[in-house]
Amino acid sequence: MTETLVTVGLGERSYLIRISPGLLSRIGADLRERKICNRFAIISDERVAVLYGERLLQSLADVSISAELITFPAGEAAKNMQTIADLSSELARRGFDRRDGLIALGGGVTGDITGFLASIYMRGIPFVQVPTSLLAQVDSSVGGKTGVDIPEGKNLVGTFYQPKAVYIDIDVLQTLPVEELQGGLAEVIKYGVIYDADFFSWLKDNRDPVLDLHLETIISLIARCCEIKAEVVEQDEREGGIRRILNFGHTIGHAVEAASDFSIIHGKAVAIGMCAAAELAVKTGCLSREDADAIRSLIEQYNLPVTIPEYDLDVLKKYLLADKKTVAGQVFYVLPEAIGRVKVTDQVRVEDVDAVLRNC
Ligand code: GLY
């Protein structure tokens, strides 16, 4: 099967996203052809390493690229400075130097950790992304955001550091837990709302083949998300402007995620956050009731949650203020104006936010 290619055009930092089934076993050949590095550390969590570590190691061994697998415990709890310190020491002990590179094999946590590590180890070494969750394939592996959490908040320490390539093997979705697949679909719906009304309609019409992971459908879906992400990042790599639209659903979503003590996974919290943002947009007069209902209905169609569980209002508001997108106490919201178009604003009345947090 031919590969689907998407380019992220960032001048000398440009790279290709390759999308195809069976790609894991062809990554070595591509790395060899592109002469990225002759030695790699594959960074993966313990769950994904068991599933795919050996296949990736073999793919590199087949073309005589030296590679070693280094693992860390699975889960968001590992996305911290200690893991970065431990992995740095491990790389140093194994003699990795600035000619060598890293491969992030895993979901969003692995990509964020590995990208951050690559950006600071020996003052920066090359890395490539091999995302194995839908969320990482359509969002976090593309665009160069890296980082870790600190006790004061999620992703508060990090860098912008682009990978040299992204390899998306569709086959790995077969082993993805259903809940994580659903979480990724929330980010997929996000692209329709913020950027592409046709894609929004396509998602409505193709719900069953998407949920069945029909091959051509999933390739089209991932490719369209990556194209949109690339277009946005190409205009605003460091999130000074338009890139902020990618945070649609994340402002209230992050607060819900934190208030749930992370028992609600990121994607599901984003689904709730998108419904809440749509309601807020209706209240502020920038979105029609009909479009807000269409957003909610598509989210429901994909079996995602649409209501905020009953949390203390003050707790939710505390987390809203702690969001790193908050500037000088002003919370910024990404509000839809129509399907396919959003605006970023801090001009939102507190009573409207409170009403949404209470009743959405
Ligand atoms: N996930 C949002 C961004 O990459 O900007």
mmCIF file of C-alpha atoms and ligand atoms in Angstrom:
data_model
loop_
_atom_site.group_PDB
_atom_site.id
_atom_site.type_symbol
_atom_site.label_atom_id
_atom_site.label_comp_id
_atom_site.label_asym_id
_atom_site.label_seq_id
_atom_site.Cartn_x
_atom_site.Cartn_y
_atom_site.Cartn_z
ATOM 1 C CA MET A 1 0.000 0.000 0.000
ATOM 2 C CA THR A 2 1.332 3.463 -0.845
ATOM 3 C CA GLU A 3 2.089 5.830 1.996
ATOM 4 C CA THR A 4 0.093 8.995 2.555
ATOM 5 C CA LEU A 5 2.424 11.936 3.076
ATOM 6 C CA VAL A 6 1.821 15.254 4.791
ATOM 7 C CA THR A 7 4.514 17.939 4.944
ATOM 8 C CA VAL A 8 5.003 20.279 7.864
ATOM 9 C CA GLY A 9 6.665 23.251 6.161
ATOM 10 C CA LEU A 10 8.857 25.110 8.616
ATOM 11 C CA GLY A 11 11.842 26.112 6.479
ATOM 12 C CA GLU A 12 14.953 24.238 7.528
ATOM 13 C CA ARG A 13 12.942 22.529 10.270
ATOM 14 C CA SER A 14 10.413 21.054 7.804
ATOM 15 C CA TYR A 15 9.549 17.374 8.023
ATOM 16 C CA LEU A 16 7.352 14.680 6.565
ATOM 17 C CA ILE A 17 4.550 12.794 8.271
ATOM 18 C CA ARG A 18 4.213 9.314 6.741
ATOM 19 C CA ILE A 19 0.918 7.480 7.242
ATOM 20 C CA SER A 20 0.480 3.816 6.342
ATOM 21 C CA PRO A 21 -0.282 0.383 7.725
ATOM 22 C CA GLY A 22 2.779 -1.777 8.367
ATOM 23 C CA LEU A 23 5.060 1.245 8.711
ATOM 24 C CA LEU A 24 6.842 0.117 11.898
ATOM 25 C CA SER A 25 8.889 -2.428 10.015
ATOM 26 C CA ARG A 26 9.891 0.115 7.338
ATOM 27 C CA ILE A 27 11.061 2.921 9.649
ATOM 28 C CA GLY A 28 14.668 1.685 9.722
ATOM 29 C CA ALA A 29 14.950 1.816 5.924
ATOM 30 C CA ASP A 30 13.594 5.356 5.832
ATOM 31 C CA LEU A 31 15.919 6.542 8.606
ATOM 32 C CA ARG A 32 18.847 4.977 6.762
ATOM 33 C CA GLU A 33 17.855 6.641 3.478
ATOM 34 C CA ARG A 34 17.458 10.015 5.148
ATOM 35 C CA LYS A 35 20.709 9.655 7.097
ATOM 36 C CA ILE A 36 19.235 11.151 10.264
ATOM 37 C CA CYS A 37 21.534 9.310 12.713
ATOM 38 C CA ASN A 38 23.438 6.035 12.915
ATOM 39 C CA ARG A 39 22.469 5.310 16.495
ATOM 40 C CA PHE A 40 19.143 5.738 18.259
ATOM 41 C CA ALA A 41 17.657 5.278 21.715
ATOM 42 C CA ILE A 42 14.035 4.207 21.414
ATOM 43 C CA ILE A 43 12.167 5.757 24.347
ATOM 44 C CA SER A 44 8.940 3.991 25.217
ATOM 45 C CA ASP A 45 6.722 3.215 28.170
ATOM 46 C CA GLU A 46 6.652 -0.309 29.536
ATOM 47 C CA ARG A 47 3.247 -1.132 27.980
ATOM 48 C CA VAL A 48 4.028 0.007 24.433
ATOM 49 C CA ALA A 49 7.605 -1.332 24.561
ATOM 50 C CA VAL A 50 6.240 -4.859 25.078
ATOM 51 C CA LEU A 51 3.880 -4.480 22.126
ATOM 52 C CA TYR A 52 6.097 -2.793 19.554
ATOM 53 C CA GLY A 53 9.649 -2.337 20.871
ATOM 54 C CA GLU A 54 11.015 -5.518 19.337
ATOM 55 C CA ARG A 55 9.523 -4.817 15.898
ATOM 56 C CA LEU A 56 11.042 -1.354 15.786
ATOM 57 C CA LEU A 57 14.425 -2.590 17.016
ATOM 58 C CA GLN A 58 14.375 -5.241 14.267
ATOM 59 C CA SER A 59 13.484 -2.673 11.627
ATOM 60 C CA LEU A 60 16.580 -0.670 12.548
ATOM 61 C CA ALA A 61 18.794 -3.748 12.898
ATOM 62 C CA ASP A 62 17.752 -4.827 9.378
ATOM 63 C CA VAL A 63 19.512 -1.779 7.952
ATOM 64 C CA SER A 64 22.426 -1.864 10.437
ATOM 65 C CA ILE A 65 21.334 1.127 12.476
ATOM 66 C CA SER A 66 22.289 0.580 16.079
ATOM 67 C CA ALA A 67 19.402 1.029 18.525
ATOM 68 C CA GLU A 68 18.621 0.426 22.180
ATOM 69 C CA LEU A 69 15.278 0.402 23.922
ATOM 70 C CA ILE A 70 14.952 2.494 27.097
ATOM 71 C CA THR A 71 11.665 2.370 29.014
ATOM 72 C CA PHE A 72 9.876 4.283 31.741
ATOM 73 C CA PRO A 73 6.634 3.475 33.632
ATOM 74 C CA ALA A 74 3.406 3.927 31.655
ATOM 75 C CA GLY A 75 0.988 6.743 32.524
ATOM 76 C CA GLU A 76 0.749 10.515 32.904
ATOM 77 C CA ALA A 77 2.278 10.279 36.416
ATOM 78 C CA ALA A 78 5.648 9.530 34.797
ATOM 79 C CA LYS A 79 5.597 12.748 32.780
ATOM 80 C CA ASN A 80 7.808 14.632 35.193
ATOM 81 C CA MET A 81 11.265 16.054 35.726
ATOM 82 C CA GLN A 82 12.449 12.935 37.538
ATOM 83 C CA THR A 83 11.779 10.801 34.456
ATOM 84 C CA ILE A 84 13.754 13.316 32.377
ATOM 85 C CA ALA A 85 16.638 13.125 34.857
ATOM 86 C CA ASP A 86 16.530 9.317 34.930
ATOM 87 C CA LEU A 87 16.420 9.013 31.135
ATOM 88 C CA SER A 88 19.241 11.566 30.735
ATOM 89 C CA SER A 89 21.429 9.548 33.098
ATOM 90 C CA GLU A 90 20.571 6.357 31.276
ATOM 91 C CA LEU A 91 21.520 7.911 27.916
ATOM 92 C CA ALA A 92 24.799 9.199 29.375
ATOM 93 C CA ARG A 93 25.615 5.838 30.991
ATOM 94 C CA ARG A 94 25.063 4.121 27.646
ATOM 95 C CA GLY A 95 27.348 6.610 25.914
ATOM 96 C CA PHE A 96 24.812 8.450 23.771
ATOM 97 C CA ASP A 97 26.343 11.626 22.404
ATOM 98 C CA ARG A 98 25.288 14.541 20.219
ATOM 99 C CA ARG A 99 25.588 12.541 16.970
ATOM 100 C CA ASP A 100 22.868 10.157 18.195
ATOM 101 C CA GLY A 101 19.102 10.489 18.130
ATOM 102 C CA LEU A 102 15.933 9.514 19.977
ATOM 103 C CA ILE A 103 12.794 7.761 18.776
ATOM 104 C CA ALA A 104 9.564 8.403 20.693
ATOM 105 C CA LEU A 105 7.576 5.154 20.482
ATOM 106 C CA GLY A 106 4.238 5.613 22.221
ATOM 107 C CA GLY A 107 1.362 7.950 22.999
ATOM 108 C CA GLY A 108 1.265 11.619 23.908
ATOM 109 C CA VAL A 109 3.150 11.237 27.188
ATOM 110 C CA THR A 110 6.036 9.432 25.488
ATOM 111 C CA GLY A 111 6.178 11.971 22.674
ATOM 112 C CA ASP A 112 6.195 14.918 25.066
ATOM 113 C CA ILE A 113 8.880 13.372 27.304
ATOM 114 C CA THR A 114 11.092 12.247 24.438
ATOM 115 C CA GLY A 115 10.814 15.532 22.564
ATOM 116 C CA PHE A 116 11.722 17.460 25.699
ATOM 117 C CA LEU A 117 14.637 15.155 26.439
ATOM 118 C CA ALA A 118 15.870 15.457 22.827
ATOM 119 C CA SER A 119 15.684 19.247 23.052
ATOM 120 C CA ILE A 120 17.943 19.442 26.125
ATOM 121 C CA TYR A 121 20.184 16.349 26.087
ATOM 122 C CA MET A 122 23.650 17.507 24.972
ATOM 123 C CA ARG A 123 21.913 20.845 24.211
ATOM 124 C CA GLY A 124 19.711 19.199 21.603
ATOM 125 C CA ILE A 125 19.845 16.015 19.530
ATOM 126 C CA PRO A 126 17.552 14.883 16.674
ATOM 127 C CA PHE A 127 14.406 12.893 17.379
ATOM 128 C CA VAL A 128 11.573 11.275 15.463
ATOM 129 C CA GLN A 129 8.032 10.512 16.514
ATOM 130 C CA VAL A 130 6.366 7.105 16.200
ATOM 131 C CA PRO A 131 2.961 7.821 17.768
ATOM 132 C CA THR A 132 0.936 4.787 18.817
ATOM 133 C CA SER A 133 -2.265 6.399 20.131
ATOM 134 C CA LEU A 134 -4.847 8.159 17.964
ATOM 135 C CA LEU A 135 -4.456 11.309 20.046
ATOM 136 C CA ALA A 136 -0.717 11.374 19.426
ATOM 137 C CA GLN A 137 -1.173 10.560 15.728
ATOM 138 C CA VAL A 138 -3.610 13.403 15.056
ATOM 139 C CA ASP A 139 -2.249 15.980 17.441
ATOM 140 C CA SER A 140 0.621 15.755 19.900
ATOM 141 C CA SER A 141 3.276 14.141 17.671
ATOM 142 C CA VAL A 142 2.966 16.966 15.142
ATOM 143 C CA GLY A 143 4.011 20.561 15.733
ATOM 144 C CA GLY A 144 6.905 20.306 18.170
ATOM 145 C CA LYS A 145 5.334 20.896 21.575
ATOM 146 C CA THR A 146 7.310 19.014 24.215
ATOM 147 C CA GLY A 147 7.291 19.048 27.990
ATOM 148 C CA VAL A 148 6.519 17.565 31.358
ATOM 149 C CA ASP A 149 4.160 18.255 34.243
ATOM 150 C CA ILE A 150 5.201 19.749 37.567
ATOM 151 C CA PRO A 151 3.146 19.629 40.795
ATOM 152 C CA GLU A 152 1.873 23.154 40.015
ATOM 153 C CA GLY A 153 0.339 22.148 36.685
ATOM 154 C CA LYS A 154 0.368 20.153 33.469
ATOM 155 C CA ASN A 155 2.929 20.895 30.749
ATOM 156 C CA LEU A 156 4.332 23.852 32.667
ATOM 157 C CA VAL A 157 7.919 23.008 31.698
ATOM 158 C CA GLY A 158 8.777 22.366 28.071
ATOM 159 C CA THR A 159 10.107 23.534 24.741
ATOM 160 C CA PHE A 160 9.120 23.930 21.115
ATOM 161 C CA TYR A 161 11.312 21.395 19.333
ATOM 162 C CA GLN A 162 10.353 19.835 16.014
ATOM 163 C CA PRO A 163 10.910 16.170 15.203
ATOM 164 C CA LYS A 164 12.842 15.182 12.072
ATOM 165 C CA ALA A 165 10.009 12.899 10.933
ATOM 166 C CA VAL A 166 6.704 11.421 12.103
ATOM 167 C CA TYR A 167 5.837 7.791 11.290
ATOM 168 C CA ILE A 168 2.168 6.890 11.764
ATOM 169 C CA ASP A 169 1.515 3.152 11.532
ATOM 170 C CA ILE A 170 -2.256 2.640 11.393
ATOM 171 C CA ASP A 171 -1.982 -1.002 12.501
ATOM 172 C CA VAL A 172 -1.041 -0.024 16.049
ATOM 173 C CA LEU A 173 -4.546 1.347 16.639
ATOM 174 C CA GLN A 174 -5.756 -2.257 16.811
ATOM 175 C CA THR A 175 -4.213 -2.640 20.274
ATOM 176 C CA LEU A 176 -5.320 0.755 21.566
ATOM 177 C CA PRO A 177 -7.748 0.572 24.522
ATOM 178 C CA VAL A 178 -11.254 1.701 23.404
ATOM 179 C CA GLU A 179 -11.275 4.577 25.870
ATOM 180 C CA GLU A 180 -8.066 5.985 24.410
ATOM 181 C CA LEU A 181 -9.445 5.669 20.896
ATOM 182 C CA GLN A 182 -12.464 7.670 21.987
ATOM 183 C CA GLY A 183 -10.209 10.264 23.596
ATOM 184 C CA GLY A 184 -8.343 10.698 20.320
ATOM 185 C CA LEU A 185 -11.629 11.156 18.460
ATOM 186 C CA ALA A 186 -12.408 14.209 20.573
ATOM 187 C CA GLU A 187 -9.280 15.894 19.181
ATOM 188 C CA VAL A 188 -10.370 14.804 15.699
ATOM 189 C CA ILE A 189 -13.773 16.480 16.107
ATOM 190 C CA LYS A 190 -11.939 19.563 17.354
ATOM 191 C CA TYR A 191 -10.345 20.043 13.902
ATOM 192 C CA GLY A 192 -13.754 20.024 12.230
ATOM 193 C CA VAL A 193 -15.124 22.667 14.562
ATOM 194 C CA ILE A 194 -12.121 24.993 14.492
ATOM 195 C CA TYR A 195 -11.096 24.776 10.856
ATOM 196 C CA ASP A 196 -13.045 22.653 8.430
ATOM 197 C CA ALA A 197 -16.835 22.439 8.179
ATOM 198 C CA ASP A 198 -16.569 19.828 5.384
ATOM 199 C CA PHE A 199 -14.489 17.609 7.648
ATOM 200 C CA PHE A 200 -17.095 18.084 10.390
ATOM 201 C CA SER A 201 -19.792 16.818 7.992
ATOM 202 C CA TRP A 202 -17.545 13.991 6.831
ATOM 203 C CA LEU A 203 -17.172 12.860 10.453
ATOM 204 C CA LYS A 204 -20.948 12.894 10.793
ATOM 205 C CA ASP A 205 -21.368 10.751 7.663
ATOM 206 C CA ASN A 206 -18.538 8.322 8.403
ATOM 207 C CA ARG A 207 -19.097 7.535 12.062
ATOM 208 C CA ASP A 208 -19.428 3.752 11.611
ATOM 209 C CA PRO A 209 -16.348 3.169 9.413
ATOM 210 C CA VAL A 210 -14.346 5.457 11.714
ATOM 211 C CA LEU A 211 -15.354 3.522 14.836
ATOM 212 C CA ASP A 212 -14.691 0.228 12.993
ATOM 213 C CA LEU A 213 -11.194 1.531 12.132
ATOM 214 C CA HIS A 214 -11.841 0.920 8.434
ATOM 215 C CA LEU A 215 -8.408 1.281 6.838
ATOM 216 C CA GLU A 216 -8.999 3.890 4.107
ATOM 217 C CA THR A 217 -11.338 5.875 6.351
ATOM 218 C CA ILE A 218 -8.817 6.058 9.178
ATOM 219 C CA ILE A 219 -6.012 7.040 6.825
ATOM 220 C CA SER A 220 -8.144 9.874 5.397
ATOM 221 C CA LEU A 221 -9.106 10.973 8.896
ATOM 222 C CA ILE A 222 -5.550 11.050 10.242
ATOM 223 C CA ALA A 223 -4.201 12.711 7.103
ATOM 224 C CA ARG A 224 -6.811 15.493 7.243
ATOM 225 C CA CYS A 225 -6.079 16.171 10.925
ATOM 226 C CA CYS A 226 -2.334 16.267 10.249
ATOM 227 C CA GLU A 227 -2.866 18.608 7.270
ATOM 228 C CA ILE A 228 -4.875 21.007 9.406
ATOM 229 C CA LYS A 229 -2.381 20.838 12.242
ATOM 230 C CA ALA A 230 0.474 21.447 9.788
ATOM 231 C CA GLU A 231 -1.306 24.448 8.240
ATOM 232 C CA VAL A 232 -1.863 25.995 11.654
ATOM 233 C CA VAL A 233 1.652 25.313 12.956
ATOM 234 C CA GLU A 234 3.215 26.618 9.732
ATOM 235 C CA GLN A 235 1.515 29.968 10.374
ATOM 236 C CA ASP A 236 2.352 30.142 14.068
ATOM 237 C CA GLU A 237 4.916 27.663 15.334
ATOM 238 C CA ARG A 238 5.254 29.082 18.853
ATOM 239 C CA GLU A 239 1.601 29.765 19.652
ATOM 240 C CA GLY A 240 1.688 33.530 19.518
ATOM 241 C CA GLY A 241 -1.535 33.710 17.500
ATOM 242 C CA ILE A 242 -3.554 31.289 15.381
ATOM 243 C CA ARG A 243 -2.078 28.151 16.979
ATOM 244 C CA ARG A 244 -4.150 29.000 20.027
ATOM 245 C CA ILE A 245 -7.246 27.768 18.161
ATOM 246 C CA LEU A 246 -5.913 24.234 18.691
ATOM 247 C CA ASN A 247 -6.763 24.737 22.348
ATOM 248 C CA PHE A 248 -10.495 24.683 21.597
ATOM 249 C CA GLY A 249 -12.163 22.660 24.353
ATOM 250 C CA HIS A 250 -8.975 22.626 26.409
ATOM 251 C CA THR A 251 -9.570 25.591 28.721
ATOM 252 C CA ILE A 252 -12.591 24.165 30.540
ATOM 253 C CA GLY A 253 -11.445 20.649 29.536
ATOM 254 C CA HIS A 254 -8.197 20.959 31.493
ATOM 255 C CA ALA A 255 -10.114 22.245 34.526
ATOM 256 C CA VAL A 256 -12.475 19.247 34.350
ATOM 257 C CA GLU A 257 -9.531 16.871 33.918
ATOM 258 C CA ALA A 258 -7.783 18.326 36.971
ATOM 259 C CA ALA A 259 -10.977 18.481 39.080
ATOM 260 C CA SER A 260 -11.559 14.788 38.330
ATOM 261 C CA ASP A 261 -8.041 14.122 39.628
ATOM 262 C CA PHE A 262 -7.291 12.847 36.109
ATOM 263 C CA SER A 263 -9.821 10.017 36.331
ATOM 264 C CA ILE A 264 -11.404 11.602 33.240
ATOM 265 C CA ILE A 265 -8.875 11.102 30.451
ATOM 266 C CA HIS A 266 -7.673 14.108 28.473
ATOM 267 C CA GLY A 267 -9.691 13.452 25.307
ATOM 268 C CA LYS A 268 -12.944 12.968 27.188
ATOM 269 C CA ALA A 269 -12.310 16.136 29.176
ATOM 270 C CA VAL A 270 -11.736 17.953 25.875
ATOM 271 C CA ALA A 271 -15.082 16.618 24.586
ATOM 272 C CA ILE A 272 -16.794 18.095 27.647
ATOM 273 C CA GLY A 273 -14.757 21.279 27.250
ATOM 274 C CA MET A 274 -15.825 21.657 23.597
ATOM 275 C CA CYS A 275 -19.519 21.405 24.554
ATOM 276 C CA ALA A 276 -18.969 23.916 27.350
ATOM 277 C CA ALA A 277 -17.138 26.320 25.010
ATOM 278 C CA ALA A 278 -19.983 26.031 22.486
ATOM 279 C CA GLU A 279 -22.501 26.874 25.216
ATOM 280 C CA LEU A 280 -20.383 29.826 26.289
ATOM 281 C CA ALA A 281 -20.266 30.984 22.674
ATOM 282 C CA VAL A 282 -24.070 30.876 22.500
ATOM 283 C CA LYS A 283 -24.279 32.887 25.722
ATOM 284 C CA THR A 284 -21.863 35.514 24.444
ATOM 285 C CA GLY A 285 -23.876 35.743 21.232
ATOM 286 C CA CYS A 286 -21.245 34.552 18.773
ATOM 287 C CA LEU A 287 -22.673 31.092 17.954
ATOM 288 C CA SER A 288 -26.151 29.981 16.943
ATOM 289 C CA ARG A 289 -28.067 27.489 19.087
ATOM 290 C CA GLU A 290 -28.308 25.265 16.034
ATOM 291 C CA ASP A 291 -24.509 25.058 15.567
ATOM 292 C CA ALA A 292 -23.944 24.458 19.303
ATOM 293 C CA ASP A 293 -26.429 21.583 19.140
ATOM 294 C CA ALA A 294 -24.683 20.197 16.043
ATOM 295 C CA ILE A 295 -21.339 20.205 17.892
ATOM 296 C CA ARG A 296 -22.855 18.480 20.902
ATOM 297 C CA SER A 297 -24.631 15.945 18.735
ATOM 298 C CA LEU A 298 -21.457 14.964 16.825
ATOM 299 C CA ILE A 299 -19.597 14.540 20.119
ATOM 300 C CA GLU A 300 -22.411 12.305 21.396
ATOM 301 C CA GLN A 301 -22.426 10.377 18.128
ATOM 302 C CA TYR A 302 -18.839 9.353 18.924
ATOM 303 C CA ASN A 303 -19.844 8.122 22.400
ATOM 304 C CA LEU A 304 -18.042 10.962 24.146
ATOM 305 C CA PRO A 305 -19.267 12.774 27.282
ATOM 306 C CA VAL A 306 -20.945 16.166 26.885
ATOM 307 C CA THR A 307 -21.704 17.315 30.435
ATOM 308 C CA ILE A 308 -19.496 18.540 33.254
ATOM 309 C CA PRO A 309 -19.714 16.239 36.281
ATOM 310 C CA GLU A 310 -20.828 18.003 39.464
ATOM 311 C CA TYR A 311 -17.721 19.635 40.847
ATOM 312 C CA ASP A 312 -17.449 22.525 43.231
ATOM 313 C CA LEU A 313 -17.570 25.726 41.180
ATOM 314 C CA ASP A 314 -14.619 27.234 43.077
ATOM 315 C CA VAL A 315 -12.485 24.185 42.381
ATOM 316 C CA LEU A 316 -13.190 24.389 38.634
ATOM 317 C CA LYS A 317 -12.458 28.103 38.634
ATOM 318 C CA LYS A 318 -9.204 27.600 40.509
ATOM 319 C CA TYR A 319 -8.069 25.231 37.766
ATOM 320 C CA LEU A 320 -9.222 27.614 35.035
ATOM 321 C CA LEU A 321 -6.975 30.301 36.493
ATOM 322 C CA ALA A 322 -4.073 27.858 36.824
ATOM 323 C CA ASP A 323 -4.209 27.053 33.097
ATOM 324 C CA LYS A 324 -1.007 28.139 31.392
ATOM 325 C CA LYS A 325 -3.022 29.912 28.705
ATOM 326 C CA THR A 326 -4.257 32.291 31.403
ATOM 327 C CA VAL A 327 -2.401 35.605 31.225
ATOM 328 C CA ALA A 328 -2.398 38.070 34.138
ATOM 329 C CA GLY A 329 -5.502 36.468 35.607
ATOM 330 C CA GLN A 330 -7.400 36.688 32.292
ATOM 331 C CA VAL A 331 -8.686 33.338 31.097
ATOM 332 C CA PHE A 332 -8.675 32.988 27.296
ATOM 333 C CA TYR A 333 -11.397 30.954 25.595
ATOM 334 C CA VAL A 334 -11.544 29.566 22.092
ATOM 335 C CA LEU A 335 -15.159 30.107 21.057
ATOM 336 C CA PRO A 336 -16.786 28.820 17.875
ATOM 337 C CA GLU A 337 -18.479 31.407 15.661
ATOM 338 C CA ALA A 338 -19.745 28.763 13.228
ATOM 339 C CA ILE A 339 -18.821 25.178 12.409
ATOM 340 C CA GLY A 340 -15.308 25.511 10.967
ATOM 341 C CA ARG A 341 -14.481 28.906 12.474
ATOM 342 C CA VAL A 342 -13.437 30.005 15.976
ATOM 343 C CA LYS A 343 -12.110 33.084 17.740
ATOM 344 C CA VAL A 344 -9.820 33.454 20.765
ATOM 345 C CA THR A 345 -11.096 35.885 23.367
ATOM 346 C CA ASP A 346 -10.892 36.888 27.003
ATOM 347 C CA GLN A 347 -14.020 39.023 26.624
ATOM 348 C CA VAL A 348 -16.351 36.669 28.426
ATOM 349 C CA ARG A 349 -18.601 37.628 31.330
ATOM 350 C CA VAL A 350 -17.864 35.842 34.610
ATOM 351 C CA GLU A 351 -21.572 35.122 35.132
ATOM 352 C CA ASP A 352 -21.746 33.377 31.741
ATOM 353 C CA VAL A 353 -18.743 31.214 32.625
ATOM 354 C CA ASP A 354 -20.304 30.381 36.006
ATOM 355 C CA ALA A 355 -23.611 29.469 34.381
ATOM 356 C CA VAL A 356 -21.885 27.163 31.907
ATOM 357 C CA LEU A 357 -19.765 25.528 34.623
ATOM 358 C CA ARG A 358 -22.913 24.959 36.706
ATOM 359 C CA ASN A 359 -25.325 23.824 34.028
ATOM 360 C CA CYS A 360 -23.435 22.426 31.072
HETATM 361 N N1 GLY B 1 -2.067 20.366 21.005
HETATM 362 C C1 GLY B 1 -2.108 21.740 20.681
HETATM 363 C C2 GLY B 1 -0.912 22.209 19.944
HETATM 364 O O1 GLY B 1 -0.073 21.419 19.555
HETATM 365 O O2 GLY B 1 -0.777 23.394 19.747
#
